[in-house]
PDB file of C-alpha atoms in Angstrom:
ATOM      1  CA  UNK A   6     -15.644   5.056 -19.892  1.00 83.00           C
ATOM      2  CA  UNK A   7     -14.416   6.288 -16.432  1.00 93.00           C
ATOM      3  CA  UNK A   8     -10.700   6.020 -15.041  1.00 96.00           C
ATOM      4  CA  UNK A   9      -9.835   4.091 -12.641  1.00 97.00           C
ATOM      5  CA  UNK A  10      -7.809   6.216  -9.827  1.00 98.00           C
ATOM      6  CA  UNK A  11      -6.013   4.475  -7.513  1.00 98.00           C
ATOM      7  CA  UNK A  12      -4.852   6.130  -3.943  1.00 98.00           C
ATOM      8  CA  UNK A  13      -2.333   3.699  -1.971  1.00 98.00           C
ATOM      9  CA  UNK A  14      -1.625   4.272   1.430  1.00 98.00           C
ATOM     10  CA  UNK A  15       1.415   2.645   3.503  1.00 98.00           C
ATOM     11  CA  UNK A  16       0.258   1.656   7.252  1.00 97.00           C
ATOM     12  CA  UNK A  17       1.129   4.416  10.271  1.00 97.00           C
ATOM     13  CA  UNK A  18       4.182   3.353  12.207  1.00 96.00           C
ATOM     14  CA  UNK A  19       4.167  -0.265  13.932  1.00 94.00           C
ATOM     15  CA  UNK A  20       5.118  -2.085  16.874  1.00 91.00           C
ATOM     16  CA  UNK A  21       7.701  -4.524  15.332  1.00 80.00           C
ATOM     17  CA  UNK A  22       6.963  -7.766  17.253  1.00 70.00           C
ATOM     18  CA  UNK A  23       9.355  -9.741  14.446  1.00 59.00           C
ATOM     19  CA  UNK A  24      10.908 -11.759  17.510  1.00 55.00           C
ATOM     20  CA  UNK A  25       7.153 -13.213  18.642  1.00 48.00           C
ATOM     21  CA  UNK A  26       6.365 -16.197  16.558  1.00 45.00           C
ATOM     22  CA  UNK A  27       2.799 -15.894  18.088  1.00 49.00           C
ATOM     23  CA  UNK A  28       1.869 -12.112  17.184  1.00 52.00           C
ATOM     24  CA  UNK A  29       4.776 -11.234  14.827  1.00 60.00           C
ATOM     25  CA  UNK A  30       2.280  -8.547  13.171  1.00 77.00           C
ATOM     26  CA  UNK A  31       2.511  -5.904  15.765  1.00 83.00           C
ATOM     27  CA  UNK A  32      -0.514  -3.209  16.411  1.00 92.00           C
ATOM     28  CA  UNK A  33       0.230   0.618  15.326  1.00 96.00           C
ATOM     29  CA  UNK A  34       2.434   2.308  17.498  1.00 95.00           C
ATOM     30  CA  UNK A  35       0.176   5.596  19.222  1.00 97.00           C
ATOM     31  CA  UNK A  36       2.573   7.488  16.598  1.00 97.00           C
ATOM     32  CA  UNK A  37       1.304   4.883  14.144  1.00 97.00           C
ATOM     33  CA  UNK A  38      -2.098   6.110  15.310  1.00 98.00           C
ATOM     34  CA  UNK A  39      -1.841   9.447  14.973  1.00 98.00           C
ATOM     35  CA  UNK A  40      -0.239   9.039  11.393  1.00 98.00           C
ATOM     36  CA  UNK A  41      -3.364   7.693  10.370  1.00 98.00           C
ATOM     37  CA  UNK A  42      -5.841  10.093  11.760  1.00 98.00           C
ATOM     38  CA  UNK A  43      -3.432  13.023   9.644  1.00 98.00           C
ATOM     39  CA  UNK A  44      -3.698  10.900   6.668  1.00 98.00           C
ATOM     40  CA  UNK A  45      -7.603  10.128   6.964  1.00 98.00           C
ATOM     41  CA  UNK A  46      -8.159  13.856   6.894  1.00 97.00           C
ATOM     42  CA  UNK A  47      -6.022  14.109   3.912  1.00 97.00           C
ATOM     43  CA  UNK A  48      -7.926  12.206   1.950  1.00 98.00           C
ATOM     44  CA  UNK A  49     -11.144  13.441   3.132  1.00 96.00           C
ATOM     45  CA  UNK A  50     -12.358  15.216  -0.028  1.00 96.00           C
ATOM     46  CA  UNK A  51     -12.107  11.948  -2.172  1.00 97.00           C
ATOM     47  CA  UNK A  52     -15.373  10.529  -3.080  1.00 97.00           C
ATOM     48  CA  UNK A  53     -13.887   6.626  -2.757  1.00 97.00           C
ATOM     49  CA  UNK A  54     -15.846   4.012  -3.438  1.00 96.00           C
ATOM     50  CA  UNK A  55     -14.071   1.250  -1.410  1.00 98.00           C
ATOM     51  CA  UNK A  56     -11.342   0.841   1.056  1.00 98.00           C
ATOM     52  CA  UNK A  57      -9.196  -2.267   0.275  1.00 98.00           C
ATOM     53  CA  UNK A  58      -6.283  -3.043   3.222  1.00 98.00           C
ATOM     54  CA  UNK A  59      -4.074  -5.392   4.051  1.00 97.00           C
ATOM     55  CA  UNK A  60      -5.063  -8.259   7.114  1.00 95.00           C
ATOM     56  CA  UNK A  61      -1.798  -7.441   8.400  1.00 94.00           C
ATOM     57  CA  UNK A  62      -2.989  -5.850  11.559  1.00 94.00           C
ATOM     58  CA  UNK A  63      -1.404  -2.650  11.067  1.00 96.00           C
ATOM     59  CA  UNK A  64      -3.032  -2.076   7.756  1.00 97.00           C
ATOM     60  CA  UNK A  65      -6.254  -2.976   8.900  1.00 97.00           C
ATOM     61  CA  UNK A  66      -5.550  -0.240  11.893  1.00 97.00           C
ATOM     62  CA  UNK A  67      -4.977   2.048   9.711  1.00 98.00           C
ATOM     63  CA  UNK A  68      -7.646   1.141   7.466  1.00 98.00           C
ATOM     64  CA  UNK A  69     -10.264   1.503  10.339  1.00 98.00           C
ATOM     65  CA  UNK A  70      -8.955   4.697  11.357  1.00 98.00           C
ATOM     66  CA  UNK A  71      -9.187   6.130   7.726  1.00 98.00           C
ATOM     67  CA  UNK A  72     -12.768   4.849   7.648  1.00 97.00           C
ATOM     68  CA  UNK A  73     -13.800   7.231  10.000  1.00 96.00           C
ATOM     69  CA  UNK A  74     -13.942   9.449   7.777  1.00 94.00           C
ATOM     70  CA  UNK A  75     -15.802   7.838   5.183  1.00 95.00           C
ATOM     71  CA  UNK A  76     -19.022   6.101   6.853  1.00 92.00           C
ATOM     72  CA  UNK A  77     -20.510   5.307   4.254  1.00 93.00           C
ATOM     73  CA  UNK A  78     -17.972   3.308   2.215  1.00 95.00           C
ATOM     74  CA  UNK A  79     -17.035  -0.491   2.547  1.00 96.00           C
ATOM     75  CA  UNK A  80     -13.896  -2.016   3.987  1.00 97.00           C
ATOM     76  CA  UNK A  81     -12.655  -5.093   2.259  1.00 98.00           C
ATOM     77  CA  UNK A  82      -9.934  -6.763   3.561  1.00 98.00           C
ATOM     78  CA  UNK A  83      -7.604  -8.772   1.473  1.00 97.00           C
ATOM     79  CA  UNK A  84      -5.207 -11.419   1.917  1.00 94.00           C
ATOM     80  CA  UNK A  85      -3.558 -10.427  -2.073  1.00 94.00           C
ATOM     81  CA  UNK A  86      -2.434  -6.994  -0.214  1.00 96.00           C
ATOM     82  CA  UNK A  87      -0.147  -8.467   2.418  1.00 93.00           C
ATOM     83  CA  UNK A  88       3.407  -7.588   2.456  1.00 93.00           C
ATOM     84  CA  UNK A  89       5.950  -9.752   0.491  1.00 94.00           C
ATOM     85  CA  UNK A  90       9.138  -9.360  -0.905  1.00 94.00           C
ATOM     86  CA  UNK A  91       8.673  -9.550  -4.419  1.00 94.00           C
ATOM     87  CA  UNK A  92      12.196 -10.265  -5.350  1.00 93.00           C
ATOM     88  CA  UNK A  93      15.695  -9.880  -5.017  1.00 94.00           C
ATOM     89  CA  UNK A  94      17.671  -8.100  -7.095  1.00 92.00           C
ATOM     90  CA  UNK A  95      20.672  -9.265  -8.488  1.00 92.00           C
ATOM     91  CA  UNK A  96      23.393  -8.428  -6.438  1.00 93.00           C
ATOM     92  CA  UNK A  97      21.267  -8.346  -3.099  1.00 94.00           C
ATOM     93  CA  UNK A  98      20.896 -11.625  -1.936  1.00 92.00           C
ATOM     94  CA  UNK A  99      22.853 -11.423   1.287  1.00 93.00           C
ATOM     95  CA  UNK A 100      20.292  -8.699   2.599  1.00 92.00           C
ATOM     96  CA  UNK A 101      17.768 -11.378   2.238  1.00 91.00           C
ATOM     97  CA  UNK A 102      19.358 -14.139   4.110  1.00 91.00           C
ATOM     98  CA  UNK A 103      17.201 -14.623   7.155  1.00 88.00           C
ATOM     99  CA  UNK A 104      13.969 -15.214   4.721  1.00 88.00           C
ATOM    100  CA  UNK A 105      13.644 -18.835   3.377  1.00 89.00           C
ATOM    101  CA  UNK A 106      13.808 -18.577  -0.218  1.00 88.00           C
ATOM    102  CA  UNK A 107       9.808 -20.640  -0.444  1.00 90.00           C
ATOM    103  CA  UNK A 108       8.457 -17.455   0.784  1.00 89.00           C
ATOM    104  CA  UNK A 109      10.486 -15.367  -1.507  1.00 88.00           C
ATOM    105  CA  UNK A 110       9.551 -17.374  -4.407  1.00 88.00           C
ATOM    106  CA  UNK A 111       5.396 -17.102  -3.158  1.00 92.00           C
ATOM    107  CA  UNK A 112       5.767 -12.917  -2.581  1.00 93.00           C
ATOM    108  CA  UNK A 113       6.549 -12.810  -6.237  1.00 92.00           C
ATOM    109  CA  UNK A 114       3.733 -14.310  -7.347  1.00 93.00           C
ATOM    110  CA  UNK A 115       1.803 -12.281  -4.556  1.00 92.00           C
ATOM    111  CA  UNK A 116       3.368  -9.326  -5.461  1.00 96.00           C
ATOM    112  CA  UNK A 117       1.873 -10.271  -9.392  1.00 96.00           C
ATOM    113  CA  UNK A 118      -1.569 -11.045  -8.394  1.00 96.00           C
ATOM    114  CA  UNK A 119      -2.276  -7.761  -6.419  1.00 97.00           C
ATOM    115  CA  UNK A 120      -1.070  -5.835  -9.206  1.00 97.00           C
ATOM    116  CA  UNK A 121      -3.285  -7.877 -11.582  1.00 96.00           C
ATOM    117  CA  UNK A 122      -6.199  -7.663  -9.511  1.00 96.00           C
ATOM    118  CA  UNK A 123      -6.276  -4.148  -8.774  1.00 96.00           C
ATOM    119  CA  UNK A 124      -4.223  -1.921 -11.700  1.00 96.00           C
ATOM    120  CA  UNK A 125      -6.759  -2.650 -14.013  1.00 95.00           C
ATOM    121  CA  UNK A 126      -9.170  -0.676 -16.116  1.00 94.00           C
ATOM    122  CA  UNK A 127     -12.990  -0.041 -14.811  1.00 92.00           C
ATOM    123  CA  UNK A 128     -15.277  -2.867 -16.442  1.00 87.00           C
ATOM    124  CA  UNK A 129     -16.657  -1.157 -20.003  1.00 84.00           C
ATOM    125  CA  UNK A 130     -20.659   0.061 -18.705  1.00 79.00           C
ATOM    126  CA  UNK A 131     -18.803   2.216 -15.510  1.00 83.00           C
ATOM    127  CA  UNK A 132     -18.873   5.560 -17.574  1.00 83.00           C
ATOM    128  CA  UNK A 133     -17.714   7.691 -14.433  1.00 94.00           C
ATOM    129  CA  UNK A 134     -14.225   7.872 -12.434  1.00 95.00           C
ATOM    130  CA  UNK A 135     -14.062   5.661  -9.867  1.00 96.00           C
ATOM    131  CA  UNK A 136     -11.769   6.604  -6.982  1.00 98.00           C
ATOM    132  CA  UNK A 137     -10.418   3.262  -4.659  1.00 98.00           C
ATOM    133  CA  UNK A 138      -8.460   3.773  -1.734  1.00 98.00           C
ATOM    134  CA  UNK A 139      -5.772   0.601  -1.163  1.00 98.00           C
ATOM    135  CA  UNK A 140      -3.707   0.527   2.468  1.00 98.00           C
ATOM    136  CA  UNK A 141      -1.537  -1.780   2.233  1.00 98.00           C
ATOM    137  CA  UNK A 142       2.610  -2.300   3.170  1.00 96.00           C
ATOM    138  CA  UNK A 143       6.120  -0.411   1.460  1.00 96.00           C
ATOM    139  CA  UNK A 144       7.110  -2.993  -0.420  1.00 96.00           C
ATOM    140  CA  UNK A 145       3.981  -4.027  -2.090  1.00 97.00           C
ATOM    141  CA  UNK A 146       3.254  -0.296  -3.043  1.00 98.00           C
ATOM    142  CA  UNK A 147       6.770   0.288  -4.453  1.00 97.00           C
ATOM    143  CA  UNK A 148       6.268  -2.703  -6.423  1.00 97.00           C
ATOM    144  CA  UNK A 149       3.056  -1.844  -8.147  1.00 97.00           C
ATOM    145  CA  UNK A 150       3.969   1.690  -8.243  1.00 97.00           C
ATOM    146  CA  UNK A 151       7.192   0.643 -10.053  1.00 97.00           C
ATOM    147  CA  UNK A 152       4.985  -2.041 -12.542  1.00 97.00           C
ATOM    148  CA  UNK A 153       2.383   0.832 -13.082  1.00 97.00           C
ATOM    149  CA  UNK A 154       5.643   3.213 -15.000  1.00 97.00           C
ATOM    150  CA  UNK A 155       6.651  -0.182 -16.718  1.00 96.00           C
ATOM    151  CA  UNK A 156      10.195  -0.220 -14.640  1.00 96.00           C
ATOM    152  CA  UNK A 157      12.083  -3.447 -13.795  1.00 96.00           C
ATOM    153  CA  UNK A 158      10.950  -5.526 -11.783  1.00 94.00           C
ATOM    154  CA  UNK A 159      13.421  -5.513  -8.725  1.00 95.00           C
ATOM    155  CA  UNK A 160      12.817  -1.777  -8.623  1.00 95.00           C
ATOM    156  CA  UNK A 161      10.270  -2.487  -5.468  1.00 96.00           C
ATOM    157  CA  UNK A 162      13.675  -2.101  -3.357  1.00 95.00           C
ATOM    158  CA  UNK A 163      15.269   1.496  -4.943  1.00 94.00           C
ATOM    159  CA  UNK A 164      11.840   3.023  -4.019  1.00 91.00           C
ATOM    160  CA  UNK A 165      11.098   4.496  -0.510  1.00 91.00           C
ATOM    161  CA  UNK A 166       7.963   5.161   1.176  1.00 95.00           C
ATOM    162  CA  UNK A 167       7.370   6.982   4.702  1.00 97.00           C
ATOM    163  CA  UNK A 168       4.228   5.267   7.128  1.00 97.00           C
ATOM    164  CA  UNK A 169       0.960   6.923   5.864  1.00 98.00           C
ATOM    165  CA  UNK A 170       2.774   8.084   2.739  1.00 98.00           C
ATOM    166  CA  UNK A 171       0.053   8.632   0.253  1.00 98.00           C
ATOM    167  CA  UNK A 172       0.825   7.463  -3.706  1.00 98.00           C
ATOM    168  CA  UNK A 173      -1.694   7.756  -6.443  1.00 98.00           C
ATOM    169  CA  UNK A 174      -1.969   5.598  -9.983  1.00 98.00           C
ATOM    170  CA  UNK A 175      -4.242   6.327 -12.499  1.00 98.00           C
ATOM    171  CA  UNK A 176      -5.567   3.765 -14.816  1.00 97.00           C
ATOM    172  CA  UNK A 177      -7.394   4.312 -17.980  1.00 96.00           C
ATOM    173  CA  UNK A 178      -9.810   2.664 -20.014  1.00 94.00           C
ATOM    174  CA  UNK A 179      -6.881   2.003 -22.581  1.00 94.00           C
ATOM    175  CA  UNK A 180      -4.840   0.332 -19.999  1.00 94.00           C
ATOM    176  CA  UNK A 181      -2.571   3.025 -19.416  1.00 96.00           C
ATOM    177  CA  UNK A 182      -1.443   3.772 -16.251  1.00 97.00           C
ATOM    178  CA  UNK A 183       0.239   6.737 -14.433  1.00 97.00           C
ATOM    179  CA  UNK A 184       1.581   7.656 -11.656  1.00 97.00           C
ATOM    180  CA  UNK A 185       0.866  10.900 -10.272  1.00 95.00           C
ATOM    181  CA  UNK A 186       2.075  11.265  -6.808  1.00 95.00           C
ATOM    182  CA  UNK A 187       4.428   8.371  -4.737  1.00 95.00           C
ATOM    183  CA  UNK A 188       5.717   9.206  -0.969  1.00 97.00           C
ATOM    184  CA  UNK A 189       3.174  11.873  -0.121  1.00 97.00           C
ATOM    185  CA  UNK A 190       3.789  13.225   3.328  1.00 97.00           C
ATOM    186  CA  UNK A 191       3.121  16.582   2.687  1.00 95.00           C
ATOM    187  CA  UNK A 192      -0.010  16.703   5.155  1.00 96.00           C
ATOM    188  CA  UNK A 193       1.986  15.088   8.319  1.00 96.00           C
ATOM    189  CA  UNK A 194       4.215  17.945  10.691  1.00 95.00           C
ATOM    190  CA  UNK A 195       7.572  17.170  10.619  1.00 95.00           C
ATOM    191  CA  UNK A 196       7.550  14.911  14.018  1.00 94.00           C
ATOM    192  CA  UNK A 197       4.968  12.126  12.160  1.00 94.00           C
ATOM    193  CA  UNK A 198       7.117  11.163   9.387  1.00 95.00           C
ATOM    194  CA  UNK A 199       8.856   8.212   9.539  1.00 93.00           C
ATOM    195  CA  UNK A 200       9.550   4.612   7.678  1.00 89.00           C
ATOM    196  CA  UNK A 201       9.727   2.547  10.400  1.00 83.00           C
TER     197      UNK A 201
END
């Protein structure tokens, strides 16, 4: 049986339109842009299979952009990979006050479901590695990065990740995962990396 081998990218750099209730979900900023163009040819060598994103429109930017390098492979959006908070740690509650506590309580159980649904072992009759590429948002991948090494739960928000940051999670056929890169901005100049 094959691995499973996981590559998560955070979105380039955004236009934060928080303040617009009709297009809160800004486009990438041409930064943003040019974060994901540095990223796509980092990952050019892996032979993914699929590209999973976010429908967040700066994952899906990103997600596009990365795809030019890969013609060949599917994008398949997702509504499981949009960001969330997936909970507040003890102690932390007054950094969360301007988010009703209903859609707290629903990015939990988001946060669960994309972990479920994509840190899983390959089906039993896939005998080869199969290599997925995920872009999705910070603090969905510092959540499943943080479930994937079996740490606490509210570790999502001790965890930082820079736009177009690549992270990378092995699974194997026992169930075992590891982790073995998180934050990855090794392939952007000094000038492209950023977290917000």
């Amino acid at each position: 049986m094959g691995n499973r081998i996981i590559y998560l990218v955070r979105h380039g750099q955004y236009k934060n339109n928080s303040q617009d209730s009709e297009e809160p979900d800004g486009p990438l900023t041409v930064l943003g842009r040019e974060q994901a163009v540095f990223t796509a040819k980092r990952l050019q060598s892996i032979p993914f299979s699929v590209i999973h994103h976010s429908t967040l429109k700066r994952a899906t930017e990103t997600a596009v952009i990365i795809a030019q390098q890969f013609p060949d492979i599917p994008l398949k959006p997702s509504n499981t990979l949009k960001e969330c908070i997936p909970c507040v740690p003890d102690g932390y509650a007054q950094y969360f006050t301007n988010i009703p506590q209903e859609e707290i309580d629903k990015g939990n159980a988001w946060a669960k479901n994309a972990f479920t649904a994509y840190i899983q072992p390959l089906p039993n009759n896939i005998a080869k590695d199969q290599f997925e590429l995920i872009v999705a948002h910070g603090n969905l991948i510092n959540y499943i990065i943080g479930q994937a090494i079996k740490a606490p739960e509210e570790s999502w928000l001790f965890t930082d990740i820079e736009n177009g940051a690549v992270s990378q999670v092995t699974i194997f056929p026992s169930g075992i995962t590891k982790l073995s890169r998180h934050n990855d901005v090794g392939h952007f100049p000094p000038h492209l990396i950023t977290t917000s």
